[in-house]
Amino acid sequence: MDLRTYIRDVPDFPKKGIVFKDITPLLNDKDALHYALTTLAERFRGRGITKVVGIESRGYIFAPAIALGLEAGFVPVRKPGKLPWKTVAEEYELEYGRDRLEIHVDAVRPDEKVLIVDDLLATGGTASAAHRLVQRLKGVVVGCGFLVELTSLEGRGRLPGADVVSLIQY
Amino acid sequence: MDLRTYIRDVPDFPKKGIVFKDITPLLNDKDALHYALTTLAERFRGRGITKVVGIESRGYIFAPAIALGLEAGFVPVRKPGKLPWKTVAEEYELEYGRDRLEIHVDAVRPDEKVLIVDDLLATGGTASAAHRLVQRLKGVVVGCGFLVELTSLEGRGRLPGADVVSLIQY
């Protein structure tokens, strides 16, 4: 299945001059959604993954269904102040300034094998922060799965030791 | 399976005097996650549902996996300015003030049968806004599914005509 045909180009979003890759037509189509979720799960089967981390908020669209497919648990990584219990945090760079991501301290056990999932791999800033969060809890990041990868931004270089899989590349 | 045993009470979150129902231990446990996702899908099987709407951001944790189980598409309902294409919006009340939710205008076709999903049914403000968004697109809201329902707030009264299902009640 050519998933690329389900991506809609939206010019000038979120600001003038940027062409946004809109994934909602893909999510809206039951066959494309099924293919994307099951293919990402299949690519990481048999690797002993017991936790799938989803990055707020669009990583949540993919991570729990992949966790279901891999018989793993789901772990949310959230923006600051949203997780209610004890957390650790890691910073990442934005175009202007910095932001943080948080994870619950009991979300991953030591030596547990972890898959990190998000919709888009661009510069790798948020995925790299999620990777460091898992390492802070002494988990092992086996893989990182994305629907879309913008290869020219070389984000996968910031995810050392992880098997990086994307279903659509630009 | 008694899902309630996987919910963690967090006192004084998000502010003093409130006991927050933390669902992350449930999501973290592969058996509890599997049970919650498959039970919600089963409760709506055979109803002709072709779209599952998830409300940003914790509705995303449940809706796509339920869509997969029902062989339906997934539709995100988002906060203002986040969806890139043409949208319609509906307002809802907050404790102080108002906010809006948006849906893409092509997300639901006329007469399509729709399930709305979120983590929590409290006053029903956001679910009711999502319900109105689907109606604006001439879709039919067959059901609303939630992990947790705070029954004393009577949110289900704001979802007329929909079969409302929750897995845990307080």
PDB file of C-alpha atoms in Angstrom, chain A residues 8 10 13 20 22 24 27-30 33-34 37-38 51 56-58 60-61 64-65 67-68 71-76 78 81-85 104 106-108, chain B residues 8 10 13 20 22 24 27-30 33-34 37-38 51 56-58 60-61 64-65 67-68 71-76 78 81-85 104 106-108:
ATOM      1  CA  ARG A   8      -2.389  15.922   2.109  1.00  0.00           C
ATOM      2  CA  VAL A  10      -1.435  22.032   3.167  1.00  0.00           C
ATOM      3  CA  PHE A  13       0.584  25.963   7.663  1.00  0.00           C
ATOM      4  CA  PHE A  20       2.432  20.949   6.071  1.00  0.00           C
ATOM      5  CA  ASP A  22      -1.396  16.477   6.878  1.00  0.00           C
ATOM      6  CA  THR A  24      -5.503  13.037   8.819  1.00  0.00           C
ATOM      7  CA  LEU A  27      -5.961   8.147   9.675  1.00  0.00           C
ATOM      8  CA  ASN A  28      -9.467   8.621   8.263  1.00  0.00           C
ATOM      9  CA  ASP A  29      -9.141   5.693   5.848  1.00  0.00           C
ATOM     10  CA  LYS A  30      -9.711   2.376   7.644  1.00  0.00           C
ATOM     11  CA  LEU A  33      -4.893   3.223   9.264  1.00  0.00           C
ATOM     12  CA  HIS A  34      -4.913  -0.562   9.658  1.00  0.00           C
ATOM     13  CA  LEU A  37      -0.558   0.484  12.683  1.00  0.00           C
ATOM     14  CA  THR A  38      -0.017  -3.190  11.918  1.00  0.00           C
ATOM     15  CA  LYS A  51       6.724  -0.915  26.722  1.00  0.00           C
ATOM     16  CA  GLU A  56       2.146  13.794  23.290  1.00  0.00           C
ATOM     17  CA  SER A  57      -0.085  14.288  21.472  1.00  0.00           C
ATOM     18  CA  ARG A  58       0.136  12.728  18.008  1.00  0.00           C
ATOM     19  CA  TYR A  60      -0.661   8.755  21.192  1.00  0.00           C
ATOM     20  CA  ILE A  61      -2.486   8.040  17.921  1.00  0.00           C
ATOM     21  CA  PRO A  64      -1.237   2.270  22.155  1.00  0.00           C
ATOM     22  CA  ALA A  65      -2.414   0.325  19.082  1.00  0.00           C
ATOM     23  CA  ALA A  67       1.476  -1.740  22.134  1.00  0.00           C
ATOM     24  CA  LEU A  68      -1.663  -3.848  21.707  1.00  0.00           C
ATOM     25  CA  GLU A  71       1.429  -7.303  23.797  1.00  0.00           C
ATOM     26  CA  ALA A  72       3.232  -4.474  25.571  1.00  0.00           C
ATOM     27  CA  GLY A  73       2.162  -1.680  27.915  1.00  0.00           C
ATOM     28  CA  PHE A  74       1.775   1.970  26.870  1.00  0.00           C
ATOM     29  CA  VAL A  75       3.711   4.865  28.408  1.00  0.00           C
ATOM     30  CA  PRO A  76       2.760   8.516  27.789  1.00  0.00           C
ATOM     31  CA  ARG A  78       3.908  14.510  28.208  1.00  0.00           C
ATOM     32  CA  GLY A  81       2.959  19.652  34.493  1.00  0.00           C
ATOM     33  CA  LYS A  82       0.499  17.268  32.852  1.00  0.00           C
ATOM     34  CA  LEU A  83       1.551  13.946  34.390  1.00  0.00           C
ATOM     35  CA  PRO A  84       0.067  13.768  37.879  1.00  0.00           C
ATOM     36  CA  TRP A  85       2.621  11.626  39.722  1.00  0.00           C
ATOM     37  CA  HIS A 104       6.491   9.005  35.262  1.00  0.00           C
ATOM     38  CA  ASP A 106       7.673   4.113  37.456  1.00  0.00           C
ATOM     39  CA  ALA A 107       6.760   3.959  33.749  1.00  0.00           C
ATOM     40  CA  VAL A 108       9.746   1.818  32.664  1.00  0.00           C
TER      41      VAL A 108
ATOM     42  CA  ARG B   8      -3.930   5.506  41.128  1.00  0.00           C
ATOM     43  CA  VAL B  10      -3.067  11.308  43.331  1.00  0.00           C
ATOM     44  CA  PHE B  13      -3.569  17.361  41.564  1.00  0.00           C
ATOM     45  CA  PHE B  20      -6.848  12.946  40.584  1.00  0.00           C
ATOM     46  CA  ASP B  22      -4.361   8.605  37.355  1.00  0.00           C
ATOM     47  CA  THR B  24      -1.255   5.602  33.651  1.00  0.00           C
ATOM     48  CA  LEU B  27      -2.115   1.880  30.438  1.00  0.00           C
ATOM     49  CA  ASN B  28       1.271   0.595  31.624  1.00  0.00           C
ATOM     50  CA  ASP B  29      -0.044  -2.924  32.284  1.00  0.00           C
ATOM     51  CA  LYS B  30      -0.300  -4.896  29.035  1.00  0.00           C
ATOM     52  CA  LEU B  33      -4.546  -2.054  28.426  1.00  0.00           C
ATOM     53  CA  HIS B  34      -5.556  -4.972  26.201  1.00  0.00           C
ATOM     54  CA  LEU B  37      -9.196  -1.402  24.455  1.00  0.00           C
ATOM     55  CA  THR B  38     -10.809  -4.640  23.317  1.00  0.00           C
ATOM     56  CA  LYS B  51     -15.499   6.464  12.164  1.00  0.00           C
ATOM     57  CA  GLU B  56      -7.260  15.550  22.095  1.00  0.00           C
ATOM     58  CA  SER B  57      -5.125  14.434  23.753  1.00  0.00           C
ATOM     59  CA  ARG B  58      -6.044  11.499  25.992  1.00  0.00           C
ATOM     60  CA  TYR B  60      -6.152   9.583  21.185  1.00  0.00           C
ATOM     61  CA  ILE B  61      -4.851   6.867  23.520  1.00  0.00           C
ATOM     62  CA  PRO B  64      -7.333   4.582  17.083  1.00  0.00           C
ATOM     63  CA  ALA B  65      -6.985   1.134  18.692  1.00  0.00           C
ATOM     64  CA  ALA B  67     -11.042   2.039  15.323  1.00  0.00           C
ATOM     65  CA  LEU B  68      -8.667  -0.787  14.403  1.00  0.00           C
ATOM     66  CA  GLU B  71     -12.417  -1.722  11.126  1.00  0.00           C
ATOM     67  CA  ALA B  72     -13.221   1.985  11.124  1.00  0.00           C
ATOM     68  CA  GLY B  73     -11.238   5.155  10.419  1.00  0.00           C
ATOM     69  CA  PHE B  74      -9.933   7.517  13.113  1.00  0.00           C
ATOM     70  CA  VAL B  75     -10.865  11.204  13.363  1.00  0.00           C
ATOM     71  CA  PRO B  76      -8.982  13.619  15.639  1.00  0.00           C
ATOM     72  CA  ARG B  78      -8.368  19.080  18.349  1.00  0.00           C
ATOM     73  CA  GLY B  81      -5.522  26.165  15.401  1.00  0.00           C
ATOM     74  CA  LYS B  82      -3.967  22.695  15.456  1.00  0.00           C
ATOM     75  CA  LEU B  83      -5.787  21.036  12.548  1.00  0.00           C
ATOM     76  CA  PRO B  84      -4.155  22.220   9.322  1.00  0.00           C
ATOM     77  CA  TRP B  85      -7.055  22.096   6.850  1.00  0.00           C
ATOM     78  CA  HIS B 104     -11.839  18.796   9.697  1.00  0.00           C
ATOM     79  CA  ASP B 106     -14.172  16.203   5.460  1.00  0.00           C
ATOM     80  CA  ALA B 107     -13.622  13.977   8.516  1.00  0.00           C
ATOM     81  CA  VAL B 108     -17.148  12.516   8.618  1.00  0.00           C
TER      82      VAL B 108
END
